[in-house]
PDB file of C-alpha atoms in Angstrom:
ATOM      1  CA  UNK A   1      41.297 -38.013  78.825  1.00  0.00           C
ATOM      2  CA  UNK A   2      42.281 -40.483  76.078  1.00  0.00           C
ATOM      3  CA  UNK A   3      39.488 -42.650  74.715  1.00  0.00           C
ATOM      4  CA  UNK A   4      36.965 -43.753  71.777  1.00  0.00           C
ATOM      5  CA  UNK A   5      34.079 -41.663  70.909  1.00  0.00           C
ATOM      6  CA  UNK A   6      31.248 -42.393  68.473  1.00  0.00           C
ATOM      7  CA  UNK A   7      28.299 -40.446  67.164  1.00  0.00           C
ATOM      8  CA  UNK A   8      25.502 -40.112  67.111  1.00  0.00           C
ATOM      9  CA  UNK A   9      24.821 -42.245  69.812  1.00  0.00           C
ATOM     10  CA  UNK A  10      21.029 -43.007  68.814  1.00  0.00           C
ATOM     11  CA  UNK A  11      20.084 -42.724  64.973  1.00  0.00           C
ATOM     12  CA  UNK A  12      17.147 -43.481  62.910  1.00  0.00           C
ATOM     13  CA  UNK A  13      17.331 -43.812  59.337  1.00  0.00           C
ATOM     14  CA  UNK A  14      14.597 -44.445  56.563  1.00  0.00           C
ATOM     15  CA  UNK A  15      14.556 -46.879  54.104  1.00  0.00           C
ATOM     16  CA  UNK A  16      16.753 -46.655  51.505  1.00  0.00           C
ATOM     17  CA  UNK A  17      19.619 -43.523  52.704  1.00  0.00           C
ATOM     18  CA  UNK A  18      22.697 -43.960  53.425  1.00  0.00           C
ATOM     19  CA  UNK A  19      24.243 -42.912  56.837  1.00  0.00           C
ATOM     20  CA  UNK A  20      27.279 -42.632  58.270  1.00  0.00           C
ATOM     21  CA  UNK A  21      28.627 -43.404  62.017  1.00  0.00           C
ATOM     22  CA  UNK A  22      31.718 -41.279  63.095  1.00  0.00           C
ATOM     23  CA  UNK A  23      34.723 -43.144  65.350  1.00  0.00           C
ATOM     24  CA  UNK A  24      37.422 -40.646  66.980  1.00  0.00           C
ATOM     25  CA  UNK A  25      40.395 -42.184  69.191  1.00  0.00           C
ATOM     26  CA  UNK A  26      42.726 -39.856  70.946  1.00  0.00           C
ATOM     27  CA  UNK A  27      44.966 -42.876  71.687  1.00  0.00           C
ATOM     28  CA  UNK A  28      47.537 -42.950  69.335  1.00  0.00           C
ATOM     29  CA  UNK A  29      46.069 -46.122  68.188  1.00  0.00           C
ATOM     30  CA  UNK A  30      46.998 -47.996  65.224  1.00  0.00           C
ATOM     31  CA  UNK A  31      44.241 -50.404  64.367  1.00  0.00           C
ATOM     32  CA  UNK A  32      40.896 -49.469  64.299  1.00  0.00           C
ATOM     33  CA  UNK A  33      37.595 -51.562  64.072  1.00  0.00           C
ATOM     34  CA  UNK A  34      34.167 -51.720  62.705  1.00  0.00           C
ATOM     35  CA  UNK A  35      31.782 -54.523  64.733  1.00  0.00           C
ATOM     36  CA  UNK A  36      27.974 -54.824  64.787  1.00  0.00           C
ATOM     37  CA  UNK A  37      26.251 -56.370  67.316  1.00  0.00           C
ATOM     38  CA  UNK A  38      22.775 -57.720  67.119  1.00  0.00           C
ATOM     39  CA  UNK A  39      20.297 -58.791  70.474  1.00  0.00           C
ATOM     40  CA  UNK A  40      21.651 -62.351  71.790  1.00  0.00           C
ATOM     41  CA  UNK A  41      24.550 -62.019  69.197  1.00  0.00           C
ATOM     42  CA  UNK A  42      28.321 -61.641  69.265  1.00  0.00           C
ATOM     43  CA  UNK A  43      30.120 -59.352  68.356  1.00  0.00           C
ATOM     44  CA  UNK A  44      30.800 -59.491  64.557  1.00  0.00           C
ATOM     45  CA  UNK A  45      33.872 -57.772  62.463  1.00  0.00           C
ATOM     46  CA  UNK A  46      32.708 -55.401  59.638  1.00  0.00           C
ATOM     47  CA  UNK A  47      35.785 -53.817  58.616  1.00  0.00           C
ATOM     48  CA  UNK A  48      39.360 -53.210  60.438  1.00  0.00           C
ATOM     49  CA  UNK A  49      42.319 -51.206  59.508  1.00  0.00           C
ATOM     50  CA  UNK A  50      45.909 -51.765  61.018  1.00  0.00           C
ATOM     51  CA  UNK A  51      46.869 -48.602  59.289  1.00  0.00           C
ATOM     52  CA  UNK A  52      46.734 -44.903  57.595  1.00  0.00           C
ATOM     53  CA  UNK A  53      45.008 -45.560  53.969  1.00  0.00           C
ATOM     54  CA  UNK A  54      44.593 -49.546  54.456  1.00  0.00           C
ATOM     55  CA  UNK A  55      41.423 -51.273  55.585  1.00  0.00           C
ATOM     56  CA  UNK A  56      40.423 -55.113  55.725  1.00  0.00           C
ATOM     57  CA  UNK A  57      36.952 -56.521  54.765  1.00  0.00           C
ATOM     58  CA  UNK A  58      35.365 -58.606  58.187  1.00  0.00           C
ATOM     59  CA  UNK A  59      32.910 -61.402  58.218  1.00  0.00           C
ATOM     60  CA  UNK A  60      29.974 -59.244  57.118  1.00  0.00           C
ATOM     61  CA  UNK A  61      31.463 -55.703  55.145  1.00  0.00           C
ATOM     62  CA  UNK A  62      28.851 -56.036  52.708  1.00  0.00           C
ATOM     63  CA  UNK A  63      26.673 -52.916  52.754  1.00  0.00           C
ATOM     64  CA  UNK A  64      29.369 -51.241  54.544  1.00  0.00           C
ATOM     65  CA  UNK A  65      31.858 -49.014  53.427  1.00  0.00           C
ATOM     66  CA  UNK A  66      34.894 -47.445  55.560  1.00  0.00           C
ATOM     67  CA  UNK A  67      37.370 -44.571  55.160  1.00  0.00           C
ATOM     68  CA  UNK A  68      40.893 -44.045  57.313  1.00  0.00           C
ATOM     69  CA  UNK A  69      42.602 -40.641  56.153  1.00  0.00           C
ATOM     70  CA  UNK A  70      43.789 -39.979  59.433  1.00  0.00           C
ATOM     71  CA  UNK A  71      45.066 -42.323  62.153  1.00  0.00           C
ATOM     72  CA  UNK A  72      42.362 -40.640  64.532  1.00  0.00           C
ATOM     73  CA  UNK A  73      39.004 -40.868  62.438  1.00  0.00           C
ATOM     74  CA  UNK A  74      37.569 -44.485  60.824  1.00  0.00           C
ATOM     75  CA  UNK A  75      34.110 -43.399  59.792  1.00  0.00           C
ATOM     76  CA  UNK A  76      31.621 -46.237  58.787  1.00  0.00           C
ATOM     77  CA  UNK A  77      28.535 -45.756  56.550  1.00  0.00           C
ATOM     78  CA  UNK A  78      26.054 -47.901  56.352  1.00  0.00           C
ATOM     79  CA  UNK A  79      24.923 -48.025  52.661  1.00  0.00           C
ATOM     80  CA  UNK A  80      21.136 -48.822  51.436  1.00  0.00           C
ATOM     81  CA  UNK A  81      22.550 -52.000  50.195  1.00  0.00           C
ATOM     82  CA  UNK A  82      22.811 -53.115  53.671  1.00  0.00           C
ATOM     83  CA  UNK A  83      19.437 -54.955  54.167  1.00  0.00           C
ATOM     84  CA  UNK A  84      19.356 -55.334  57.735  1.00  0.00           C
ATOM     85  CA  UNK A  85      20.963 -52.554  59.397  1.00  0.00           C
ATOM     86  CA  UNK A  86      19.519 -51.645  62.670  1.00  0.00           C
ATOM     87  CA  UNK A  87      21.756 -52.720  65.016  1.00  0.00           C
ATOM     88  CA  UNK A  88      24.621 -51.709  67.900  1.00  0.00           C
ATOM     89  CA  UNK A  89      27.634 -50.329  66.264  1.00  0.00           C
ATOM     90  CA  UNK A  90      30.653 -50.335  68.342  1.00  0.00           C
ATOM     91  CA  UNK A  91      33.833 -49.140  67.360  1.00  0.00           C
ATOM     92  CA  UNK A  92      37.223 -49.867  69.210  1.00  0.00           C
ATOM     93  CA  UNK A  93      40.812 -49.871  68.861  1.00  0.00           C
ATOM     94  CA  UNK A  94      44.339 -51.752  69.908  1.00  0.00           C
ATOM     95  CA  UNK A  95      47.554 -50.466  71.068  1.00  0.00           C
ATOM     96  CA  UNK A  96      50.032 -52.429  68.441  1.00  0.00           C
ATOM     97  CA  UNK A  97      49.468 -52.590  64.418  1.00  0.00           C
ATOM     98  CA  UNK A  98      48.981 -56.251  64.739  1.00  0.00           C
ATOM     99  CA  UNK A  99      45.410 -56.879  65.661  1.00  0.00           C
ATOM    100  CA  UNK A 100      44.359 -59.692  68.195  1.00  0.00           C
ATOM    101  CA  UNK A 101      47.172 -59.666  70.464  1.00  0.00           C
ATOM    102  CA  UNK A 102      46.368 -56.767  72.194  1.00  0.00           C
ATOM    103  CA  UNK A 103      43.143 -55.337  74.220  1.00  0.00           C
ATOM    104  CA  UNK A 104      40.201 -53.664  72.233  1.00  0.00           C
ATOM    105  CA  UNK A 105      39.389 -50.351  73.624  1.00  0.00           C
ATOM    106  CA  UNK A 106      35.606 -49.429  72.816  1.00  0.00           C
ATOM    107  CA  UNK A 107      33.867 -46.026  72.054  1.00  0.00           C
ATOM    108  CA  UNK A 108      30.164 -46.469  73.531  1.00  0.00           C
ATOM    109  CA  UNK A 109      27.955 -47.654  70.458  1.00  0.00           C
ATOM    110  CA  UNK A 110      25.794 -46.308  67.852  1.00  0.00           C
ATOM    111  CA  UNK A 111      22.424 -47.526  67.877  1.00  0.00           C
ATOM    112  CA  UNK A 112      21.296 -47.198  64.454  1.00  0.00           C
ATOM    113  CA  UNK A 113      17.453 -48.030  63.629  1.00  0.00           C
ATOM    114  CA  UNK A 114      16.530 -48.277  60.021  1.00  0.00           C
ATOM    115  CA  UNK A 115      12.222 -47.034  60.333  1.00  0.00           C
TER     116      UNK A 115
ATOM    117  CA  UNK B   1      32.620 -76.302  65.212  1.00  0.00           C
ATOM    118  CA  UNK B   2      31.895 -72.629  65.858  1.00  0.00           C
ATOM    119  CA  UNK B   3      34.758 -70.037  66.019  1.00  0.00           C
ATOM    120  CA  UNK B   4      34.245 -69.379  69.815  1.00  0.00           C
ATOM    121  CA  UNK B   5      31.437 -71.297  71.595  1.00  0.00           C
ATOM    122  CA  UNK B   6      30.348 -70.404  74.728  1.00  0.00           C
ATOM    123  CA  UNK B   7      27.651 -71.972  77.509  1.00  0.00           C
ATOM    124  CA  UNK B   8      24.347 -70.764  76.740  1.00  0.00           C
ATOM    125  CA  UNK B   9      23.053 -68.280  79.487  1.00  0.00           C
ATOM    126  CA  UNK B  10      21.911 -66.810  81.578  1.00  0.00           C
ATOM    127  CA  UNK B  11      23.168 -68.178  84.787  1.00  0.00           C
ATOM    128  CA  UNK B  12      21.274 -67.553  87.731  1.00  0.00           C
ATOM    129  CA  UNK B  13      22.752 -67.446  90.768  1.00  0.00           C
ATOM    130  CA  UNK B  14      22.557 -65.490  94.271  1.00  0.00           C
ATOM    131  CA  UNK B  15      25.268 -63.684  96.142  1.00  0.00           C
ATOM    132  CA  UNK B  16      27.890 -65.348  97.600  1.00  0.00           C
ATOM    133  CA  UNK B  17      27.560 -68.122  94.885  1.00  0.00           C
ATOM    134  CA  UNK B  18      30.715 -69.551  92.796  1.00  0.00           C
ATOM    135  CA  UNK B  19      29.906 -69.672  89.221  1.00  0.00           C
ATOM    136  CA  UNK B  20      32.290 -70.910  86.479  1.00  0.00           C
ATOM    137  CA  UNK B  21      31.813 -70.033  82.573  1.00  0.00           C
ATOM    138  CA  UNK B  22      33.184 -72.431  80.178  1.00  0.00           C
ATOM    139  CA  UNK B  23      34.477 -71.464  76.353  1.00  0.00           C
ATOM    140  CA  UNK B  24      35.347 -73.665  73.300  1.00  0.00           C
ATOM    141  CA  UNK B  25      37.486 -72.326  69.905  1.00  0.00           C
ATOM    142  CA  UNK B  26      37.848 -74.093  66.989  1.00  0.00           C
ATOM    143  CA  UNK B  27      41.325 -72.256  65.681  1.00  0.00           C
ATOM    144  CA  UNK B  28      44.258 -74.424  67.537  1.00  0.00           C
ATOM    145  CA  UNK B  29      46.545 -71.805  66.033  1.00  0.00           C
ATOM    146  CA  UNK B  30      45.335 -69.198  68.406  1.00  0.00           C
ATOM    147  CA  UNK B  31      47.750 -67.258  70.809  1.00  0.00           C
ATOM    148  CA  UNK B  32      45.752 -64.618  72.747  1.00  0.00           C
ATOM    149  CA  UNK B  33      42.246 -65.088  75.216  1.00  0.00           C
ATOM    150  CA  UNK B  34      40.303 -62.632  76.900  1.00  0.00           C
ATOM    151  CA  UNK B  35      37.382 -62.514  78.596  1.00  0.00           C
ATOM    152  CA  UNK B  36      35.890 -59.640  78.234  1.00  0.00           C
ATOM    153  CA  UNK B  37      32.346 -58.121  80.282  1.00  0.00           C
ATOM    154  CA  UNK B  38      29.304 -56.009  79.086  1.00  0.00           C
ATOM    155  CA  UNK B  39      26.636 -54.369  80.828  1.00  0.00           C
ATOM    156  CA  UNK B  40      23.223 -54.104  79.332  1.00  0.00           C
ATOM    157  CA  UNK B  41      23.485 -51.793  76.306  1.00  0.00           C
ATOM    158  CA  UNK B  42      26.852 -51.180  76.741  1.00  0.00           C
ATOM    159  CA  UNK B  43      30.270 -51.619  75.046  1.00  0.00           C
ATOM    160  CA  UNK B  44      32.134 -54.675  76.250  1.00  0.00           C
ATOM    161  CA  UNK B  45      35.072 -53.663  78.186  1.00  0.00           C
ATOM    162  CA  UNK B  46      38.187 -55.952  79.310  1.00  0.00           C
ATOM    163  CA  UNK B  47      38.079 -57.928  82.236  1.00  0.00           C
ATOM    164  CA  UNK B  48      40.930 -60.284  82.082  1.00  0.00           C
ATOM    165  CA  UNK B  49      43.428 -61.840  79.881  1.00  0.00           C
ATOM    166  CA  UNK B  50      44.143 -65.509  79.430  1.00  0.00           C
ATOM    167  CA  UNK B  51      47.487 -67.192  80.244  1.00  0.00           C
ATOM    168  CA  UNK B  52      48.606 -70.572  79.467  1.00  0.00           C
ATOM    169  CA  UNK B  53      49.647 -70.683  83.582  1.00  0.00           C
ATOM    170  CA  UNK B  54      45.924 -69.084  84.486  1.00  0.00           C
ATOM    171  CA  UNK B  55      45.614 -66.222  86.433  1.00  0.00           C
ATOM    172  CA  UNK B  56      43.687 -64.772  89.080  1.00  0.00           C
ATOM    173  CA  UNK B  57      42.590 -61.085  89.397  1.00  0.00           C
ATOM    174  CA  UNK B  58      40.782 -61.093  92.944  1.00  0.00           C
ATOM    175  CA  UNK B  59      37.875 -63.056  92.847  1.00  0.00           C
ATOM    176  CA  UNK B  60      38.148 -63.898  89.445  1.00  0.00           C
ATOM    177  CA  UNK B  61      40.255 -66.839  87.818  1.00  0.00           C
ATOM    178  CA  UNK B  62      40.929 -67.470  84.295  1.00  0.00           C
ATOM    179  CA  UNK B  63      42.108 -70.983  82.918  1.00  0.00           C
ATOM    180  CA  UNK B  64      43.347 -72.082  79.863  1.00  0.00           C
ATOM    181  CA  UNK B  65      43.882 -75.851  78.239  1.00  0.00           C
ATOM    182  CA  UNK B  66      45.544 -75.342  74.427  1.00  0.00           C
ATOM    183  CA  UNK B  67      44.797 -79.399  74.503  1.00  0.00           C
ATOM    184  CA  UNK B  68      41.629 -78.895  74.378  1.00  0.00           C
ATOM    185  CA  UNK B  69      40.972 -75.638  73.457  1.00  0.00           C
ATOM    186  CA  UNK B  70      38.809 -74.239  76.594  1.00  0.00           C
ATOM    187  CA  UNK B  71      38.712 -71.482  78.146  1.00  0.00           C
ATOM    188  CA  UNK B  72      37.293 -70.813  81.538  1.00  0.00           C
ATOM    189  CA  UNK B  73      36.542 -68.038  84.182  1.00  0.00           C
ATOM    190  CA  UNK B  74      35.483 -69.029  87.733  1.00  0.00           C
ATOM    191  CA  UNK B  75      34.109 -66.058  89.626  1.00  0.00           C
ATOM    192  CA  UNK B  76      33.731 -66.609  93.157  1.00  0.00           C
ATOM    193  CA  UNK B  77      32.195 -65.080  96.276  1.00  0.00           C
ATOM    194  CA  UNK B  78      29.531 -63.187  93.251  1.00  0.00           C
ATOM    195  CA  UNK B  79      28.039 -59.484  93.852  1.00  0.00           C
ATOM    196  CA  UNK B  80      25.072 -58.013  92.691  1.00  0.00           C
ATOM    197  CA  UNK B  81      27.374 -55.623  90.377  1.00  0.00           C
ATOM    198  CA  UNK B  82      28.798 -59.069  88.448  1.00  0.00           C
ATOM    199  CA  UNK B  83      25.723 -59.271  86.823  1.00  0.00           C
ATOM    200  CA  UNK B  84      26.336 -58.951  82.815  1.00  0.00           C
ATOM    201  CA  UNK B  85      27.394 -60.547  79.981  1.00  0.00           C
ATOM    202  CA  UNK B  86      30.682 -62.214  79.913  1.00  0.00           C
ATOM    203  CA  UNK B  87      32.294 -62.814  76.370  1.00  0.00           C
ATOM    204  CA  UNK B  88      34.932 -65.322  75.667  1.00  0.00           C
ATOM    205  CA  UNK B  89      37.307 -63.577  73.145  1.00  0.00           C
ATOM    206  CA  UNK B  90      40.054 -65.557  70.709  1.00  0.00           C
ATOM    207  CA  UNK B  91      42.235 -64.281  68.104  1.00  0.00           C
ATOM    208  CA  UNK B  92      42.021 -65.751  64.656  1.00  0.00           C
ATOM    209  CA  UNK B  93      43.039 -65.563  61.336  1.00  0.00           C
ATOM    210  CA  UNK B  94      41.224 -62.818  58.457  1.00  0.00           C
ATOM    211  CA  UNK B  95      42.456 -62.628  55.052  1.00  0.00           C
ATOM    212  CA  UNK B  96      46.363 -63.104  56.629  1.00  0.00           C
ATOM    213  CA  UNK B  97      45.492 -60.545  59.324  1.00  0.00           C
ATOM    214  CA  UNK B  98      45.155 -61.545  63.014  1.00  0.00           C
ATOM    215  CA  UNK B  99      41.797 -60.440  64.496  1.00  0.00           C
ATOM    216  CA  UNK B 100      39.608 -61.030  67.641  1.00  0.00           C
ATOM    217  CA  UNK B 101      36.829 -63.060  67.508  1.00  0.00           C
ATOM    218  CA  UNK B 102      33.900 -62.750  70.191  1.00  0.00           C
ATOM    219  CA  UNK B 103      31.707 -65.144  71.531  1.00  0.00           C
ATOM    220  CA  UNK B 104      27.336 -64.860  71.811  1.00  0.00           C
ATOM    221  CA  UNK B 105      28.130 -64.171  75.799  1.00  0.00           C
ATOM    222  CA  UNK B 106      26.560 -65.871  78.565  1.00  0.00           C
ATOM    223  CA  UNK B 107      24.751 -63.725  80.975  1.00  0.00           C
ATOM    224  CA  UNK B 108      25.468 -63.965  84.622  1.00  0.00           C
ATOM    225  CA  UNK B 109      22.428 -62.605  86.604  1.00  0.00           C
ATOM    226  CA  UNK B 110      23.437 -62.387  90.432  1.00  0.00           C
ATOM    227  CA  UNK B 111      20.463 -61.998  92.688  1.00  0.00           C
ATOM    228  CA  UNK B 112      20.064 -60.429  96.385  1.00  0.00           C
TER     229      UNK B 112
END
C-alpha cells in the first residue's frame, strides 16, 4: 500500500540534543512537507521541497534543518536552537511539483516532547 | 487580516442537526480551497475540495465567493462520527512558491 510514514511516532528529548524525525512516501511524490502543529493551533509550514536536492524555508524553519537526497526520504531535525519544540510533527506530500494545487497526503505525526 | 480565518469552535450540536462552518482568506490571488478534517490526535486528512460552482459530496456542501473571499461547508443531517476538527485550507504565496496554508480549525462536537 502506498502512503506516508513517520517515526518515531512518540519521542522525548532532553534539553539541549538534537533529534531527528524520519518521513518515507512510497508515492512517487514530488513535493514533500515539514508542518508543526501546536494544541488549538494550525497547521504551520517548516520547510517544503518541490524537488530532489531543493528545499524552501516555511513560516517558522528556524531551529529546523531538512535534507532531500532521495525523492522518497525528507528527514527533519529539530536542532537545540529550536526553543520550543514539543509539538505534533506531521509530514505530507502532493501529487504535482507545484505545491498548493493539489491534495496533501499525511504520514501520522511525530509527537516530539522536549523533558 | 489573518491568512485563513476561521469561526472559533467548538460547535455543539446533536444528531440530525445542520451545521455550517464559515472561512475568511486574506490572499485574493488564491486558486485552490479545501477543507480538510482531523480527528483528535490525528493527521488531517482531505474531505473536500472547493469549486468556484460549489459542490456537494453527500451530506456535505462546499461554497465558495472569490468576492468576498469565504469559504463555507454546510454539513447536514450530522452523525456522531462528524465530530472533529474541520480546517479551512488556501493556497498562498512563499518565497515565489505556491503553498497551502491551514486554518486554527473549528471543532464540530456532534452529540447523541
Amino acid at each position: 500500500d502506498g502512503g506516508i510514514t513517520q517515526s518515531p511516532k512518540y519521542l522525548f528529548r532532553k534539553e539541549g540534543q538534537n533529534v531527528t524525525l524520519s518521513c518515507e512516501q512510497n508515492l512517487n511524490h514530488d513535493a514533500m512537507y515539514w508542518y508543526r502543529q501546536d494544541p488549538g493551533q494550525g497547521l504551520r509550514l517548516i520547510y517544503y521541497s518541490q524537488i530532489v536536492n531543493d528545499f524552501q524555508k516555511g513560516d517558522i524553519a528556524e531551529g529546523y534543518s531538512v535534507s532531500r537526497e532521495k525523492k522518497e526520504s525528507f528527514p527533519l531535525t529539530v536542532t537545540s536552537a529550536q526553543k520550543n519544540p514539543t509539538a505534533f510533527y506531521l509530514c505530507a506530500s502532493s501529487i504535482w511539483g507545484r505545491p498548493g494545487t493539489g491534495e496533501l497526503f499525511f504520514g501520522e505525526g511525530s509527537r516530539l516532547t522536549v523533558l | 487580516r489573518k491568512e485563513v480565518e476561521q469561526d472559533p469552535g467548538p460547535f455543539n450540536v446533536p444528531e440530525g442537526a445542520t451545521v455550517a462552518f464559515n472561512c475568511t482568506y486574506s490572499n485574493s490571488a488564491s486558486q485552490s480551497f479545501f477543507w480538510y478534517r482531523q480527528d483528535c490526535r490525528k493527521e488531517p486528512k482531505l474531505l473536500m475540495s472547493v469549486y468556484s460552482s460549489g459542490n456537494e459530496d453527500g451530506r456535505f456542501t462546499a461554497q465558495l465567493n472569490r468576492a468576498s473571499q469565504y469559504i463555507s461547508l454546510l454539513i447536514r443531517d450530522s452523525k456522531l462520527s462528524d465530530s472533529a476538527t474541520y480546517l479551512c485550507v488556501v493556497n498562498g504565496m512563499n518565497s515565489g512558491y505556491s503553498t497551502l496554508t491551514f486554518g486554527k480549525g473549528t471543532m464540530l462536537l456532534v452529540s447523541p
